[in-house]
Amino acid sequence: MAEATPRLYVPALGGIYSAAHEYAEPILRIALGAVLIPHGCQKLFGMFGGMGLNANAALFERLGYHPGMFWGTLVGCTETIGGALLVIGLFTRPAALSVVIFMIFSIHFTSAKGFFWSQGGMEYSILILLVALVFLIRGAGSYSVDQKLGKEF
């Protein structure tokens, strides 16, 4: 059964939607990576007002993740390296999987603070998890190194 073309609320925008359609997925993938990278840089290098690797490792120790240096480094690298891989669209599914796993733990950790980000809650982590899940399921899509190489995991 053929899918019906939706009627637009503002038909004059139809041409813009059509022209931008192929860019939507790469924009979302690049935005996800661009959001993750600075968070990883905070954890690993103390950039952007972050605590840096030693303080991050100490935090993971206090949270019960031993050894803290391993977990702090893993999380920082997941955000920094995984984010960079998402930006360029290389090894997209493994990068997205690592982000999904990390966000599940983040949601668990922040769930006691409620939903809202402004209260230290989990809404930001849920959003990141869902966006990463899209790329885990669909892969990198257009304008990616994965597509250029003709390989997907």
Coordinates of C-alpha atoms in Angstrom, one line a residue:
M1 CA 0.0 0.0 0.0
A2 CA 1.5 3.4 -1.0
E3 CA 2.0 5.9 1.7
A4 CA -0.1 9.0 1.2
T5 CA 1.7 12.3 1.0
P6 CA 0.9 14.3 4.1
R7 CA -0.9 17.6 3.7
L8 CA 1.2 20.4 5.1
Y9 CA -0.1 23.1 7.4
V10 CA 2.0 25.6 5.4
P11 CA 2.2 24.2 1.9
A12 CA 4.6 27.0 0.9
L13 CA 7.3 25.3 3.1
G14 CA 7.0 22.0 1.2
G15 CA 10.0 22.8 -1.1
I16 CA 12.2 23.7 1.9
Y17 CA 11.2 20.4 3.6
S18 CA 12.0 18.4 0.5
A19 CA 15.3 20.1 -0.1
A20 CA 16.4 19.7 3.5
H21 CA 15.1 16.1 4.0
E22 CA 18.4 14.3 3.2
Y23 CA 20.3 16.6 5.6
A24 CA 18.1 15.9 8.7
E25 CA 19.7 12.7 9.8
P26 CA 23.4 13.8 9.4
I27 CA 22.5 17.1 11.2
L28 CA 21.2 15.1 14.1
R29 CA 24.2 12.7 14.1
I30 CA 26.6 15.6 14.1
A31 CA 24.7 17.4 16.8
L32 CA 24.8 14.4 19.0
G33 CA 28.5 14.0 18.7
A34 CA 29.1 17.8 19.1
V35 CA 27.1 17.7 22.4
L36 CA 29.1 14.7 23.7
I37 CA 32.6 15.8 22.9
P38 CA 32.8 18.8 25.3
H39 CA 31.3 16.7 28.1
G40 CA 34.1 14.1 27.5
C41 CA 36.7 16.9 27.4
Q42 CA 35.4 18.1 30.8
K43 CA 35.9 14.7 32.3
L44 CA 39.3 13.9 30.7
F45 CA 41.0 17.3 30.4
G46 CA 39.2 19.6 32.8
M47 CA 38.2 21.8 29.8
F48 CA 35.0 24.0 29.8
G49 CA 35.0 24.1 33.6
G50 CA 35.2 20.4 34.0
M51 CA 36.8 18.5 36.9
G52 CA 39.5 16.7 34.9
L53 CA 40.5 13.0 34.9
N54 CA 41.7 12.7 38.5
A55 CA 38.6 14.4 40.1
N56 CA 36.4 12.5 37.7
A57 CA 38.0 9.2 38.8
A58 CA 37.5 10.1 42.4
L59 CA 33.8 10.8 41.7
F60 CA 33.5 7.3 40.2
E61 CA 35.2 5.8 43.2
R62 CA 32.7 7.6 45.5
L63 CA 29.8 6.3 43.3
G64 CA 31.0 2.8 43.8
Y65 CA 32.6 2.2 40.4
H66 CA 36.0 0.6 41.1
P67 CA 38.6 1.3 39.9
G68 CA 37.5 4.9 39.5
M69 CA 40.3 5.7 37.1
F70 CA 39.1 3.0 34.7
W71 CA 35.5 4.0 34.7
G72 CA 36.2 7.8 34.6
T73 CA 38.5 7.3 31.6
L74 CA 36.0 4.9 29.9
V75 CA 33.2 7.4 30.3
G76 CA 35.3 10.4 29.2
C77 CA 36.5 8.4 26.1
T78 CA 33.0 7.3 25.3
E79 CA 31.9 10.9 25.1
T80 CA 35.0 12.3 23.5
I81 CA 36.0 9.6 21.0
G82 CA 32.4 8.2 20.5
G83 CA 31.2 11.8 19.9
A84 CA 34.0 12.4 17.3
L85 CA 33.1 9.1 15.6
L86 CA 29.5 10.2 15.4
V87 CA 30.4 13.6 14.0
I88 CA 32.2 12.0 11.1
G89 CA 30.0 9.0 10.9
L90 CA 32.6 6.3 11.4
F91 CA 31.9 3.1 13.3
T92 CA 28.5 4.8 14.0
R93 CA 26.7 1.8 15.4
P94 CA 29.4 0.8 17.9
A95 CA 29.8 4.4 18.9
A96 CA 26.0 4.8 19.4
L97 CA 25.9 1.5 21.3
S98 CA 28.5 2.8 23.8
V99 CA 26.6 6.0 24.2
V100 CA 23.3 4.0 24.8
I101 CA 25.0 1.9 27.5
F102 CA 26.5 4.9 29.1
M103 CA 23.2 6.8 29.1
I104 CA 21.4 3.8 30.7
F105 CA 23.9 4.1 33.6
S106 CA 23.5 7.9 33.6
I107 CA 19.7 7.6 33.8
H108 CA 20.0 5.2 36.7
F109 CA 22.4 7.5 38.5
T110 CA 20.3 10.6 38.0
S111 CA 16.8 9.0 38.5
A112 CA 16.8 9.8 42.2
K113 CA 16.9 13.5 41.3
G114 CA 13.7 13.3 39.2
F115 CA 13.1 14.1 35.6
F116 CA 14.1 17.7 35.1
W117 CA 17.6 18.6 34.1
S118 CA 17.4 21.8 36.1
Q119 CA 17.2 19.7 39.2
G120 CA 20.0 17.3 38.2
G121 CA 17.5 14.9 36.8
M122 CA 17.5 12.5 33.9
E123 CA 15.8 14.3 31.0
Y124 CA 19.0 15.1 29.2
S125 CA 20.3 11.6 29.5
I126 CA 17.0 10.2 28.2
L127 CA 17.2 12.4 25.1
I128 CA 20.8 11.5 24.4
L129 CA 19.9 7.8 24.8
L130 CA 17.0 8.0 22.4
V131 CA 19.0 9.9 19.8
A132 CA 21.9 7.4 20.1
L133 CA 19.4 4.6 19.8
V134 CA 18.3 6.0 16.4
F135 CA 21.8 5.7 15.1
L136 CA 22.3 2.3 16.7
I137 CA 19.3 1.1 14.8
R138 CA 19.7 3.0 11.5
G139 CA 23.4 3.5 11.2
A140 CA 25.2 6.6 10.1
G141 CA 23.1 7.4 7.0
S142 CA 24.0 10.0 4.4
Y143 CA 27.2 12.1 4.5
S144 CA 29.2 9.7 6.6
V145 CA 32.5 7.9 6.4
D146 CA 30.6 4.7 6.9
Q147 CA 28.6 5.4 3.8
K148 CA 31.7 6.4 1.9
L149 CA 33.5 3.2 2.8
G150 CA 30.3 1.2 2.1
K151 CA 30.6 -0.6 5.4
E152 CA 28.3 -0.8 8.4
F153 CA 28.6 -2.9 11.6

